[in-house]
Amino acid sequence: MGEYPQLRADPNAVSEALVTIVSEIANGNPDTWEARLSEIAPELIEALSVKKEPDKGLKPLEGAETGKVVMRFAPNPNGPATLGSSRGMVVNSEYVKIYQGKFILRFDDTDPDIKRPMLEAYTWYLDDFKWLGVVPDQVVYASDHFPMYYDYAKKLIEMGKAYVCFCTGGDFKQFKDAKQACPHRDTSPEENLMHWEKMLAGEYEDQQAVLRIKTDIEHKDPALRDWGAFRIRKMSHPRPEIGNKYIVWPLLDFAGAIEDHELGMTHIIRGKDLIDSEKRQGYIYNYFGWTYPKTTHWGRVKIHEFGKFSTSTLRKSIESGEYSGWDDPRLPTIRAIRRRGIRAEALKKFMIEMGVGMTDVSISMESLYAENRKIVDPIANRYFFVWDPVELEIAGMEPSVAKLPLHPTDHARGVREITVGNKVLVCKDDVEKLEVGSILRLKDFCNIEITSLSPLQANHSEVSLEALKKAKAKILHWAPVDGIPVKVRGPEGDIEGIGEHGIAAELDKIVQFERFGFCRIDAVSEENVVAYFAHK
RNA sequence: GCUCCGGUAGUGUAGUCCGGUCAAUCAUUCCGGCCUUUCGAGCCGAAGACUCGGGUUCAAAUCCCGGCCGGAGCACCA
């Protein structure tokens, strides 16, 4: 009826007719349905075989024209990119790709104090983008643009739309909450200009004055009343190019507003904590007669596996040595998951499928791991890694070379060879479930029967495959006694054991340690191998 | 306190703008089975949701009002 409005005239008749028709159809069978359909609506036959596909990927951007979209990702580099930030990196850049627009990476680095930028983090962001396969069309440093900000500030003062306020934070809040103008609000533009020059010249104390944007002091939403645009902080900036050049710092809403206009931004997607920014910045846009970009906001992302964490507390934990660095496998940073062997494609897909919604989401790493597994499973070579190794002696075993497939289905990849004497290593976990008389299979090697638990000994067994299956014999992985020590660093901590020598040839590759999980080989030396655990 | 926003299976999402094709999509997780010389992968199957209450309507996940729950902003942080 949505499609044929004329039917709405008599909905009851339509529904009665439907009942009759449906019961008629129910008496038929699929073949007659299809025959009848080709009579009355042959064009629909094809639709029978088409599965209903949901909309995948990102929804169209409102008002977006191919070739004209300009978007940005604007982090403060006060720490490395996290899984949370990657949403902005992926979604913004992906939209730009769809519309063949321009993507800008802008460092919003104008707070030298509370969220002081970290010099290394600038590079890390660039590096993480490279990993994602995204090349920003332009990289912008807000801290390069102080003169421009000052310029616009001056204009606003001259227009009577901004004033220098000497209230303390608390005093101003009282005025604001009471919808009252503070004593400085009605100062003349000339006088304000003078105060502003003095601010810039360093004639006022740290935090003695702030430049405010005049909005509507009686606005029903207290968040929008006369907001601060510049403050005085007599501090240096971490970038050597900036250093001690400035003491009057623009705040986010001001710097962001100017930047977005100057850079010709057409669309902005960001967290919903910035939802009021648009309204605040809207005043500036109105004063200058600019058009605000189209905005979209998303909710907070929480990850089950990683509790709450803040960049500042994390930094302390790293400095105290609790974590090995910003890429410690226990951390939700991009650097960490990269090191663990999560593929950029998996992260992208994961973020894109999460879409852009205002609801707060609470996600599990499992979904990301599932995406990654699909990518990595076909390419990862298999190896044995025995944790908590225990020696197992096999009586009467002649030294031999075991040949094992590098991949269970892709046989073209060839085999790995392990030289074995009459002893192998097996996991303590497995040993604990054994008893004398247990028959089991050493994977891709031989069948054995346990003859003693302490010391652990076994006889070579000639049971057939069928008998083995019938007995539901365990299949154990194993390692040569002279194997290479392997240390696996993972979200749950470190695990050490012995692996086969072939692992040493897989530096920087992702492999699967059978019955253990996927790992990225992070370091190889004469004495040992360090692997980072990705997921099961 | 003031202002704004949101609520679809365990989790994430599609559908909500513009009511009917929704007996509600897809993915993940969990469970069962098949296959397998990995406890992996794959294949098959099953389970699982419209926050609640009113209203409008022939018809409500969809529109309206109220409640409940959750989040955000009210910084000289971003």
Coordinates of C-alpha atoms (C1' of nucleotides) in Angstrom, one line a residue:
Chain A
M1 CA 0.0 0.0 0.0
G2 CA 3.0 2.2 0.4
E3 CA 3.7 1.7 -3.2
Y4 CA 0.1 1.8 -4.5
P5 CA -1.7 4.6 -2.6
Q6 CA -4.9 4.0 -4.5
L7 CA -5.3 0.8 -2.5
R8 CA -5.6 2.7 0.7
A9 CA -9.1 3.7 -0.2
D10 CA -10.4 0.4 1.0
P11 CA -7.7 -1.3 3.2
N12 CA -10.2 -3.9 4.5
A13 CA -11.0 -5.2 1.1
V14 CA -7.3 -5.4 0.3
S15 CA -6.5 -7.4 3.4
E16 CA -9.4 -9.8 2.7
A17 CA -8.3 -10.3 -0.8
L18 CA -4.8 -11.0 0.4
V19 CA -6.1 -13.7 2.8
T20 CA -7.9 -15.5 -0.1
I21 CA -4.9 -15.3 -2.4
V22 CA -2.4 -16.4 0.2
S23 CA -4.5 -19.5 1.0
E24 CA -4.8 -20.3 -2.7
I25 CA -1.0 -20.1 -3.0
A26 CA -0.5 -22.2 0.1
N27 CA -2.3 -25.1 -1.8
G28 CA 0.2 -25.0 -4.6
N29 CA 3.9 -25.9 -4.7
P30 CA 7.1 -24.1 -5.6
D31 CA 7.0 -25.2 -9.3
T32 CA 3.5 -24.0 -9.9
W33 CA 4.4 -20.7 -8.2
E34 CA 7.3 -20.2 -10.5
A35 CA 5.2 -21.0 -13.6
R36 CA 2.5 -18.7 -12.6
L37 CA 5.0 -15.9 -11.7
S38 CA 6.6 -16.2 -15.2
E39 CA 3.1 -15.7 -16.6
I40 CA 2.1 -12.6 -14.7
A41 CA 5.4 -11.0 -13.8
P42 CA 8.4 -12.5 -15.6
E43 CA 10.6 -9.6 -14.5
L44 CA 10.4 -10.8 -11.0
I45 CA 11.7 -14.3 -11.6
E46 CA 15.3 -13.2 -11.2
A47 CA 14.5 -11.7 -7.8
L48 CA 13.7 -15.3 -6.6
S49 CA 17.4 -16.2 -6.7
V50 CA 18.7 -13.0 -5.3
K51 CA 19.3 -13.1 -1.6
K52 CA 18.3 -10.1 0.3
E53 CA 21.5 -8.2 0.9
P54 CA 21.7 -5.7 3.6
D55 CA 23.4 -2.4 3.0
K56 CA 27.1 -2.9 3.6
G57 CA 29.5 -0.3 4.4
L58 CA 29.1 3.4 4.9
K59 CA 25.8 5.2 4.2
P60 CA 25.9 8.1 1.7
L61 CA 27.0 11.4 3.2
E62 CA 24.4 14.1 3.1
G63 CA 25.0 16.6 0.4
A64 CA 28.2 15.0 -0.7
E65 CA 29.3 15.5 -4.3
T66 CA 32.0 13.4 -5.8
G67 CA 35.2 15.2 -6.1
K68 CA 34.2 18.0 -3.8
V69 CA 34.2 16.5 -0.4
V70 CA 36.8 17.7 2.1
M71 CA 37.1 16.0 5.4
R72 CA 39.6 15.7 8.2
F73 CA 40.8 13.8 11.1
A74 CA 42.0 16.1 13.8
P75 CA 43.7 14.5 16.8
N76 CA 45.7 16.1 19.5
P77 CA 48.9 14.1 19.4
N78 CA 49.2 13.9 23.1
G79 CA 49.5 10.2 22.8
P80 CA 49.4 7.5 20.1
A81 CA 46.3 6.6 18.2
T82 CA 44.1 4.1 19.9
L83 CA 41.5 1.7 18.7
G84 CA 39.0 4.4 19.6
S85 CA 40.8 7.0 17.5
S86 CA 41.0 4.6 14.6
R87 CA 37.3 4.9 14.1
G88 CA 37.8 8.5 13.1
M89 CA 40.9 7.7 11.0
V90 CA 39.1 4.9 9.1
V91 CA 35.7 6.4 8.6
N92 CA 36.7 9.9 7.6
S93 CA 39.4 8.7 5.2
E94 CA 37.0 6.0 3.8
Y95 CA 34.3 8.6 3.0
V96 CA 36.9 10.7 1.2
K97 CA 37.9 7.7 -0.8
I98 CA 34.3 7.0 -1.8
Y99 CA 33.7 10.6 -2.9
Q100 CA 37.2 11.1 -4.3
G101 CA 37.6 14.1 -2.1
K102 CA 40.4 15.6 -0.1
F103 CA 41.5 14.2 3.2
I104 CA 43.3 16.3 5.7
L105 CA 45.2 15.2 8.8
R106 CA 45.2 18.1 11.2
F107 CA 47.1 18.1 14.5
D108 CA 45.0 20.1 17.0
D109 CA 48.0 20.7 19.2
T110 CA 47.4 24.1 20.8
D111 CA 47.3 23.0 24.4
P112 CA 50.8 23.1 25.9
D113 CA 49.6 22.2 29.3
I114 CA 46.8 19.8 30.2
K115 CA 46.9 17.8 27.0
R116 CA 50.4 18.6 26.0
P117 CA 51.4 17.1 22.7
M118 CA 54.0 14.4 22.5
L119 CA 56.6 14.9 19.9
E120 CA 56.9 11.3 18.9
A121 CA 53.1 11.0 18.5
Y122 CA 53.0 13.2 15.5
T123 CA 55.1 10.7 13.6
W124 CA 53.2 7.8 15.1
Y125 CA 50.0 9.1 13.6
L126 CA 51.6 9.5 10.2
D127 CA 52.9 6.0 10.6
D128 CA 49.6 4.5 11.6
F129 CA 47.9 6.2 8.6
K130 CA 50.5 4.6 6.3
W131 CA 49.7 1.3 7.8
L132 CA 46.1 1.8 7.1
G133 CA 47.0 2.6 3.5
V134 CA 45.8 6.1 3.8
V135 CA 47.9 9.0 2.5
P136 CA 46.5 12.3 3.7
D137 CA 46.3 14.9 1.0
Q138 CA 47.4 17.5 3.4
V139 CA 48.9 17.5 6.9
V140 CA 48.2 20.6 9.0
Y141 CA 49.6 21.7 12.3
A142 CA 47.3 24.0 14.2
S143 CA 50.3 25.3 16.1
D144 CA 51.6 26.7 12.8
H145 CA 48.7 29.0 12.6
F146 CA 48.8 31.3 15.6
P147 CA 49.1 34.5 13.4
M148 CA 46.0 33.5 11.6
Y149 CA 44.0 32.9 14.8
Y150 CA 45.2 36.2 16.2
D151 CA 44.0 37.9 13.0
Y152 CA 40.5 36.6 13.2
A153 CA 40.4 37.3 16.9
K154 CA 41.2 41.0 16.2
K155 CA 38.5 41.1 13.6
L156 CA 35.9 39.8 16.0
I157 CA 37.0 42.3 18.7
E158 CA 36.6 45.1 16.2
M159 CA 33.2 43.8 15.3
G160 CA 32.2 43.9 19.0
K161 CA 31.8 40.1 19.0
A162 CA 34.6 39.2 21.4
Y163 CA 35.9 40.7 24.6
V164 CA 38.8 40.3 27.0
C165 CA 37.4 39.0 30.3
F166 CA 39.3 39.3 33.6
C167 CA 36.9 37.2 35.7
T168 CA 38.3 34.2 37.4
G169 CA 36.8 30.9 36.2
G170 CA 34.6 30.7 39.2
D171 CA 33.3 34.2 39.0
F172 CA 32.5 33.9 35.4
K173 CA 30.6 30.7 36.0
Q174 CA 28.4 32.4 38.5
F175 CA 27.6 35.2 36.1
K176 CA 27.0 32.7 33.3
D177 CA 24.8 30.4 35.4
A178 CA 22.7 33.5 36.4
K179 CA 22.4 34.5 32.8
Q180 CA 24.2 37.8 33.7
A181 CA 26.8 39.6 31.7
C182 CA 30.1 39.9 33.5
P183 CA 31.6 43.4 34.1
H184 CA 33.8 43.1 31.0
R185 CA 31.2 42.1 28.5
D186 CA 30.2 45.6 27.5
T187 CA 33.7 47.1 27.2
S188 CA 34.1 49.0 23.9
P189 CA 35.9 47.4 21.0
E190 CA 38.7 50.0 21.3
E191 CA 39.4 49.2 24.9
N192 CA 39.2 45.5 24.2
L193 CA 41.6 45.8 21.4
M194 CA 44.0 47.5 23.8
H195 CA 43.6 44.7 26.3
W196 CA 44.1 42.1 23.6
E197 CA 47.3 43.7 22.5
K198 CA 48.5 43.7 26.1
M199 CA 47.6 40.0 26.3
L200 CA 49.7 39.2 23.3
A201 CA 52.5 41.4 24.6
G202 CA 52.7 39.4 27.8
E203 CA 51.6 42.3 30.1
Y204 CA 49.1 40.1 32.0
E205 CA 49.8 37.3 34.3
D206 CA 49.4 33.6 33.4
Q207 CA 45.6 32.9 33.2
Q208 CA 44.7 36.5 34.2
A209 CA 42.7 37.2 31.1
V210 CA 40.8 35.3 28.5
L211 CA 39.2 36.3 25.2
R212 CA 35.6 35.4 25.0
I213 CA 33.3 35.1 22.1
K214 CA 30.0 36.9 22.6
T215 CA 27.1 34.7 22.0
D216 CA 23.8 35.0 24.0
I217 CA 24.4 35.3 27.7
E218 CA 20.7 34.4 28.3
H219 CA 20.8 31.4 26.0
K220 CA 18.7 28.6 27.6
D221 CA 21.6 26.2 27.2
P222 CA 24.4 27.2 29.6
A223 CA 26.9 25.5 27.5
L224 CA 26.5 28.1 24.8
R225 CA 26.9 31.3 26.8
D226 CA 30.0 33.4 26.0
W227 CA 32.6 30.8 25.6
G228 CA 36.4 31.2 25.9
A229 CA 38.5 31.4 22.8
F230 CA 42.0 32.3 24.0
R231 CA 43.9 31.9 27.2
I232 CA 47.3 33.0 28.6
R233 CA 49.8 30.2 29.4
K234 CA 53.4 31.2 29.7
M235 CA 54.7 27.9 28.6
S236 CA 56.7 26.5 25.7
H237 CA 55.3 24.2 23.0
P238 CA 56.9 20.8 22.5
R239 CA 57.5 21.5 18.8
P240 CA 60.9 23.2 18.5
E241 CA 59.6 25.3 15.6
I242 CA 57.1 26.9 18.0
G243 CA 58.9 26.7 21.3
N244 CA 58.5 29.9 23.3
K245 CA 57.0 32.0 20.5
Y246 CA 53.5 32.4 21.9
I247 CA 51.8 32.8 25.3
V248 CA 48.2 33.3 24.1
W249 CA 46.8 30.0 23.1
P250 CA 43.6 29.4 21.2
L251 CA 41.1 26.9 22.6
L252 CA 39.6 24.1 20.6
D253 CA 36.3 25.7 19.5
F254 CA 38.1 28.7 18.2
A255 CA 41.0 27.1 16.5
G256 CA 38.8 24.4 15.1
A257 CA 36.2 26.8 13.7
I258 CA 38.9 28.8 11.9
E259 CA 40.7 25.8 10.6
D260 CA 37.6 24.1 9.3
H261 CA 36.7 27.2 7.4
E262 CA 40.1 27.9 6.1
L263 CA 40.6 24.4 4.9
G264 CA 37.3 24.3 3.1
M265 CA 35.8 21.5 5.1
T266 CA 32.6 20.2 3.7
H267 CA 31.8 17.4 6.2
I268 CA 32.8 16.6 9.7
I269 CA 32.3 13.4 11.5
R270 CA 33.4 13.3 15.2
G271 CA 32.4 12.2 18.7
K272 CA 29.2 13.4 20.2
D273 CA 31.1 15.0 23.0
L274 CA 31.7 17.8 20.4
I275 CA 28.1 18.2 19.6
D276 CA 27.9 21.6 21.2
S277 CA 30.9 22.7 19.4
E278 CA 28.9 23.2 16.3
K279 CA 26.5 25.5 18.1
R280 CA 29.3 27.5 19.8
Q281 CA 31.3 27.8 16.6
G282 CA 28.1 28.6 14.8
Y283 CA 28.3 32.1 16.3
I284 CA 31.6 32.7 14.7
Y285 CA 30.4 31.4 11.4
N286 CA 27.4 33.7 11.5
Y287 CA 29.6 36.8 12.4
F288 CA 31.7 36.1 9.4
G289 CA 28.9 34.9 7.2
W290 CA 30.5 31.5 6.7
T291 CA 28.6 28.2 6.1
Y292 CA 29.2 25.5 8.6
P293 CA 30.2 22.1 7.3
K294 CA 27.7 19.2 7.5
T295 CA 28.3 17.4 10.8
T296 CA 27.7 13.9 12.0
H297 CA 28.4 12.6 15.4
W298 CA 29.0 9.2 16.9
G299 CA 28.7 7.8 20.4
R300 CA 31.4 6.5 22.7
V301 CA 33.2 3.3 22.0
K302 CA 34.0 1.0 24.9
I303 CA 36.0 -2.2 24.4
H304 CA 35.2 -5.1 26.7
E305 CA 38.7 -6.4 26.9
F306 CA 40.2 -3.0 27.8
G307 CA 38.7 -1.2 30.7
K308 CA 38.7 2.5 31.0
F309 CA 42.0 4.1 30.3
S310 CA 43.2 7.6 29.8
T311 CA 46.3 8.7 28.0
S312 CA 47.7 10.4 31.1
T313 CA 47.3 7.4 33.4
L314 CA 48.7 5.2 30.7
R315 CA 51.7 7.4 30.4
K316 CA 52.4 7.0 34.1
S317 CA 52.1 3.2 33.9
I318 CA 54.6 3.2 31.0
E319 CA 57.0 5.5 32.7
S320 CA 56.9 3.3 35.8
G321 CA 57.7 0.3 33.7
E322 CA 54.4 -1.5 34.2
Y323 CA 54.0 -1.6 30.5
S324 CA 56.9 -2.0 28.1
G325 CA 55.8 0.9 26.0
W326 CA 53.0 2.4 23.9
D327 CA 53.0 -0.8 21.8
D328 CA 52.7 -3.2 24.8
P329 CA 50.4 -6.0 23.7
R330 CA 48.2 -5.4 26.6
L331 CA 47.3 -1.9 25.3
P332 CA 44.5 -0.8 23.0
T333 CA 46.8 1.3 20.9
I334 CA 47.0 0.9 17.1
R335 CA 50.7 0.4 17.5
A336 CA 50.1 -2.5 19.8
I337 CA 47.6 -4.3 17.7
R338 CA 49.8 -3.8 14.6
R339 CA 52.6 -5.4 16.5
R340 CA 50.4 -8.3 17.3
G341 CA 49.7 -8.9 13.7
I342 CA 46.2 -7.5 13.3
R343 CA 45.8 -6.5 9.7
A344 CA 44.8 -3.0 8.7
E345 CA 42.1 -4.5 6.4
A346 CA 40.5 -6.2 9.4
L347 CA 40.5 -3.0 11.4
K348 CA 39.0 -1.1 8.5
K349 CA 36.3 -3.6 7.9
F350 CA 35.5 -3.7 11.6
M351 CA 35.2 0.1 11.9
I352 CA 33.2 0.5 8.7
E353 CA 30.7 -2.2 9.7
M354 CA 30.3 -0.5 13.0
G355 CA 29.1 2.5 11.0
V356 CA 28.2 5.9 12.3
G357 CA 25.7 5.9 15.1
M358 CA 24.9 8.2 18.0
T359 CA 24.5 5.2 20.4
D360 CA 27.3 4.4 22.7
V361 CA 28.8 1.1 21.7
S362 CA 30.4 -1.5 23.8
I363 CA 32.3 -3.8 21.5
S364 CA 34.4 -7.0 21.9
M365 CA 37.8 -7.6 20.4
E366 CA 36.4 -11.0 19.4
S367 CA 34.7 -9.3 16.4
L368 CA 37.9 -7.7 15.3
Y369 CA 39.8 -11.0 15.8
A370 CA 37.2 -12.8 13.7
E371 CA 37.8 -10.4 10.8
N372 CA 41.5 -10.7 11.2
R373 CA 41.3 -14.5 11.3
K374 CA 39.6 -14.6 8.0
I375 CA 42.5 -12.7 6.4
V376 CA 45.3 -14.4 8.2
D377 CA 44.2 -18.0 8.3
P378 CA 44.9 -18.7 4.6
I379 CA 48.3 -17.1 4.7
A380 CA 49.8 -18.1 8.0
N381 CA 52.2 -21.0 8.1
R382 CA 51.8 -23.5 10.9
Y383 CA 54.3 -24.3 13.5
F384 CA 54.6 -26.1 16.8
F385 CA 55.2 -24.2 19.9
V386 CA 55.2 -26.1 23.2
W387 CA 54.5 -24.1 26.3
D388 CA 55.5 -25.5 29.7
P389 CA 57.5 -28.2 27.9
V390 CA 57.9 -31.7 29.4
E391 CA 60.2 -34.3 27.9
L392 CA 58.7 -37.5 26.5
E393 CA 60.9 -40.5 25.7
I394 CA 59.7 -42.9 23.0
A395 CA 61.3 -46.3 23.4
G396 CA 62.8 -47.8 20.4
M397 CA 62.4 -44.7 18.3
E398 CA 65.1 -44.4 15.6
P399 CA 66.3 -40.9 14.8
S400 CA 64.3 -39.6 11.9
V401 CA 63.1 -36.5 10.1
A402 CA 59.5 -35.6 10.4
K403 CA 57.8 -33.8 7.5
L404 CA 54.9 -31.6 8.3
P405 CA 52.8 -29.4 6.0
L406 CA 53.3 -25.7 6.3
H407 CA 49.6 -25.2 5.8
P408 CA 46.9 -27.8 6.3
T409 CA 45.0 -27.1 3.0
D410 CA 47.5 -25.3 0.9
H411 CA 49.9 -28.1 0.2
A412 CA 51.7 -26.3 -2.5
R413 CA 53.5 -24.4 0.2
G414 CA 55.5 -27.5 1.0
V415 CA 56.7 -29.0 4.3
R416 CA 58.8 -28.2 7.3
E417 CA 61.2 -30.7 8.5
I418 CA 62.0 -31.5 12.1
T419 CA 64.8 -33.8 13.1
V420 CA 63.8 -36.0 16.0
G421 CA 65.7 -38.5 18.2
N422 CA 63.9 -40.6 20.7
K423 CA 62.7 -37.7 22.8
V424 CA 60.2 -34.9 22.1
L425 CA 58.7 -32.1 24.1
V426 CA 55.0 -31.9 24.8
C427 CA 52.8 -29.5 26.8
K428 CA 52.5 -30.1 30.5
D429 CA 48.8 -29.3 30.2
D430 CA 48.4 -32.3 27.9
V431 CA 50.6 -34.6 30.0
E432 CA 48.4 -34.0 33.0
K433 CA 45.4 -35.6 31.2
L434 CA 47.3 -38.8 30.3
E435 CA 47.5 -42.1 32.0
V436 CA 49.5 -45.3 31.5
G437 CA 48.0 -47.0 28.5
S438 CA 46.8 -43.8 26.8
I439 CA 47.1 -44.0 23.1
L440 CA 47.7 -40.8 21.3
R441 CA 49.0 -39.2 18.2
L442 CA 51.9 -36.9 17.9
K443 CA 50.6 -34.7 15.1
D444 CA 52.0 -35.4 11.7
F445 CA 54.6 -37.7 13.2
C446 CA 53.6 -41.0 14.9
N447 CA 51.3 -42.8 17.3
I448 CA 52.4 -43.8 20.7
E449 CA 51.2 -45.6 23.8
I450 CA 52.1 -44.2 27.2
T451 CA 54.0 -46.6 29.4
S452 CA 55.0 -44.4 32.3
L453 CA 54.1 -41.0 33.6
S454 CA 57.1 -40.2 35.7
P455 CA 59.4 -40.2 33.9
L456 CA 57.2 -39.7 30.9
Q457 CA 57.8 -42.6 28.6
A458 CA 56.0 -44.2 25.7
N459 CA 56.2 -47.0 23.1
H460 CA 55.9 -46.6 19.4
S461 CA 52.4 -47.8 18.5
E462 CA 51.3 -49.3 15.2
V463 CA 47.5 -48.7 15.6
S464 CA 45.7 -47.9 12.4
L465 CA 44.1 -44.5 11.7
E466 CA 40.7 -46.0 12.1
A467 CA 41.5 -47.5 15.5
L468 CA 43.0 -44.2 16.5
K469 CA 39.8 -42.4 15.6
K470 CA 37.6 -44.9 17.2
A471 CA 39.6 -44.6 20.5
K472 CA 39.2 -40.8 20.1
A473 CA 42.9 -40.5 20.7
K474 CA 44.2 -37.1 21.5
I475 CA 46.3 -35.4 18.9
L476 CA 49.2 -33.6 20.5
H477 CA 51.6 -31.1 19.0
W478 CA 55.2 -31.4 20.0
A479 CA 58.6 -29.9 19.6
P480 CA 62.2 -31.2 19.2
V481 CA 64.1 -31.2 22.5
D482 CA 66.8 -28.9 20.9
G483 CA 64.1 -26.5 19.6
I484 CA 64.4 -22.8 19.9
P485 CA 63.1 -20.9 23.0
V486 CA 60.0 -18.9 22.2
K487 CA 58.5 -16.1 24.2
V488 CA 55.0 -15.1 23.4
R489 CA 53.9 -11.7 24.5
G490 CA 50.2 -11.2 24.7
P491 CA 47.3 -9.3 26.2
E492 CA 47.2 -11.8 29.0
G493 CA 51.0 -11.6 29.8
D494 CA 54.0 -13.6 28.6
I495 CA 54.2 -17.3 27.9
E496 CA 57.4 -19.1 27.3
G497 CA 58.2 -22.4 25.7
I498 CA 60.1 -24.2 23.0
G499 CA 59.3 -24.1 19.3
E500 CA 60.6 -25.7 16.1
H501 CA 63.5 -24.1 14.4
G502 CA 61.5 -23.0 11.3
I503 CA 59.9 -20.3 13.2
A504 CA 63.1 -18.3 13.1
A505 CA 62.6 -17.8 9.3
E506 CA 59.3 -16.1 9.8
L507 CA 60.4 -12.8 11.1
D508 CA 57.6 -10.1 10.9
K509 CA 55.2 -12.7 9.5
I510 CA 52.1 -14.0 11.1
V511 CA 52.1 -17.7 11.8
Q512 CA 49.8 -20.0 13.6
F513 CA 51.1 -21.9 16.5
E514 CA 49.0 -25.0 16.3
R515 CA 46.5 -25.5 19.1
F516 CA 47.6 -22.1 20.4
G517 CA 46.8 -19.2 18.2
F518 CA 48.0 -16.7 15.6
C519 CA 51.1 -14.8 16.4
R520 CA 53.4 -12.3 14.7
I521 CA 57.0 -13.1 14.9
D522 CA 58.5 -9.9 16.3
A523 CA 62.1 -10.7 16.9
V524 CA 64.6 -13.4 16.1
S525 CA 68.0 -13.9 17.6
E526 CA 70.5 -16.7 18.0
E527 CA 69.1 -17.6 21.4
N528 CA 65.4 -17.1 21.0
V529 CA 62.3 -15.9 19.2
V530 CA 59.9 -13.3 20.5
A531 CA 56.3 -13.5 19.2
Y532 CA 53.3 -11.3 19.8
F533 CA 50.0 -13.0 20.3
A534 CA 47.2 -11.8 18.0
H535 CA 44.3 -14.1 18.8
K536 CA 43.1 -17.7 18.8
Chain B
rG1 C1' 20.6 22.1 38.6
rC2 C1' 20.3 23.7 33.3
rU3 C1' 20.7 22.0 28.0
rC4 C1' 21.1 18.3 24.3
rC5 C1' 21.2 13.3 22.4
rG6 C1' 20.3 8.2 22.3
rG7 C1' 17.7 3.1 23.6
rU8 C1' 16.5 -3.3 17.7
rA9 C1' 19.0 -10.7 20.0
rG10 C1' 25.0 -11.6 24.6
rU11 C1' 27.7 -7.9 21.3
rG12 C1' 27.7 -4.7 16.9
rU13 C1' 24.6 -3.5 13.0
rA14 C1' 20.3 -3.0 8.8
rG15 C1' 15.4 -1.0 8.8
rU16 C1' 13.1 4.6 11.7
rC17 C1' 13.5 10.5 7.8
rC18 C1' 8.7 9.2 4.1
rG19 C1' 3.8 3.8 8.8
rG20 C1' 2.0 -1.4 5.2
rU21 C1' 7.2 -5.5 1.2
rC22 C1' 9.4 -6.6 9.1
rA23 C1' 6.8 -13.4 10.7
rA24 C1' 12.7 -7.6 11.5
rU25 C1' 19.0 -7.9 8.0
rC26 C1' 24.0 -9.2 8.3
rA27 C1' 28.1 -10.2 11.3
rU28 C1' 30.1 -11.9 15.8
rU29 C1' 29.4 -14.8 20.2
rC30 C1' 27.1 -19.2 22.3
rC31 C1' 25.0 -24.3 21.4
rG32 C1' 24.5 -28.8 18.3
rG33 C1' 26.2 -31.6 14.0
rC34 C1' 29.6 -32.7 9.7
rC35 C1' 34.6 -32.6 8.0
rU36 C1' 39.6 -32.7 9.8
rU37 C1' 46.3 -36.2 11.8
rU38 C1' 45.2 -28.4 15.4
rC39 C1' 41.1 -27.5 20.5
rG40 C1' 42.1 -23.9 14.1
rA41 C1' 39.6 -23.0 9.5
rG42 C1' 35.5 -24.5 6.5
rC43 C1' 30.4 -26.4 5.9
rC44 C1' 25.3 -27.4 8.0
rG45 C1' 21.8 -26.4 11.7
rA46 C1' 19.7 -24.1 16.1
rA47 C1' 18.9 -20.3 19.6
rG48 C1' 18.4 -15.2 20.3
rA49 C1' 15.7 -8.4 19.8
rC50 C1' 12.1 -3.7 18.3
rU51 C1' 13.1 0.0 26.6
rC52 C1' 8.0 0.5 29.0
rG53 C1' 3.1 2.7 29.0
rG54 C1' -0.5 5.5 26.6
rG55 C1' -2.2 8.0 21.9
rU56 C1' -3.0 8.5 16.4
rU57 C1' -4.3 4.8 12.5
rC58 C1' -7.6 -0.2 8.9
rA59 C1' -2.2 -0.8 10.0
rA60 C1' 3.4 1.4 14.5
rA61 C1' 10.3 -0.8 15.3
rU62 C1' 8.8 3.5 12.3
rC63 C1' 4.5 9.2 13.9
rC64 C1' 3.0 11.9 18.9
rC65 C1' 3.0 12.3 24.5
rG66 C1' 4.8 10.5 29.1
rG67 C1' 7.9 7.2 32.2
rC68 C1' 12.4 4.4 32.8
rC69 C1' 17.5 3.6 31.5
rG70 C1' 22.0 5.3 29.3
rG71 C1' 25.4 9.1 27.4
rA72 C1' 27.2 14.0 26.4
rG73 C1' 27.8 19.4 27.2
rC74 C1' 27.6 23.5 30.9
rA75 C1' 36.5 24.3 31.3
rC76 C1' 41.4 29.5 30.9
rC77 C1' 41.2 20.2 27.8
rA78 C1' 40.9 18.1 23.1

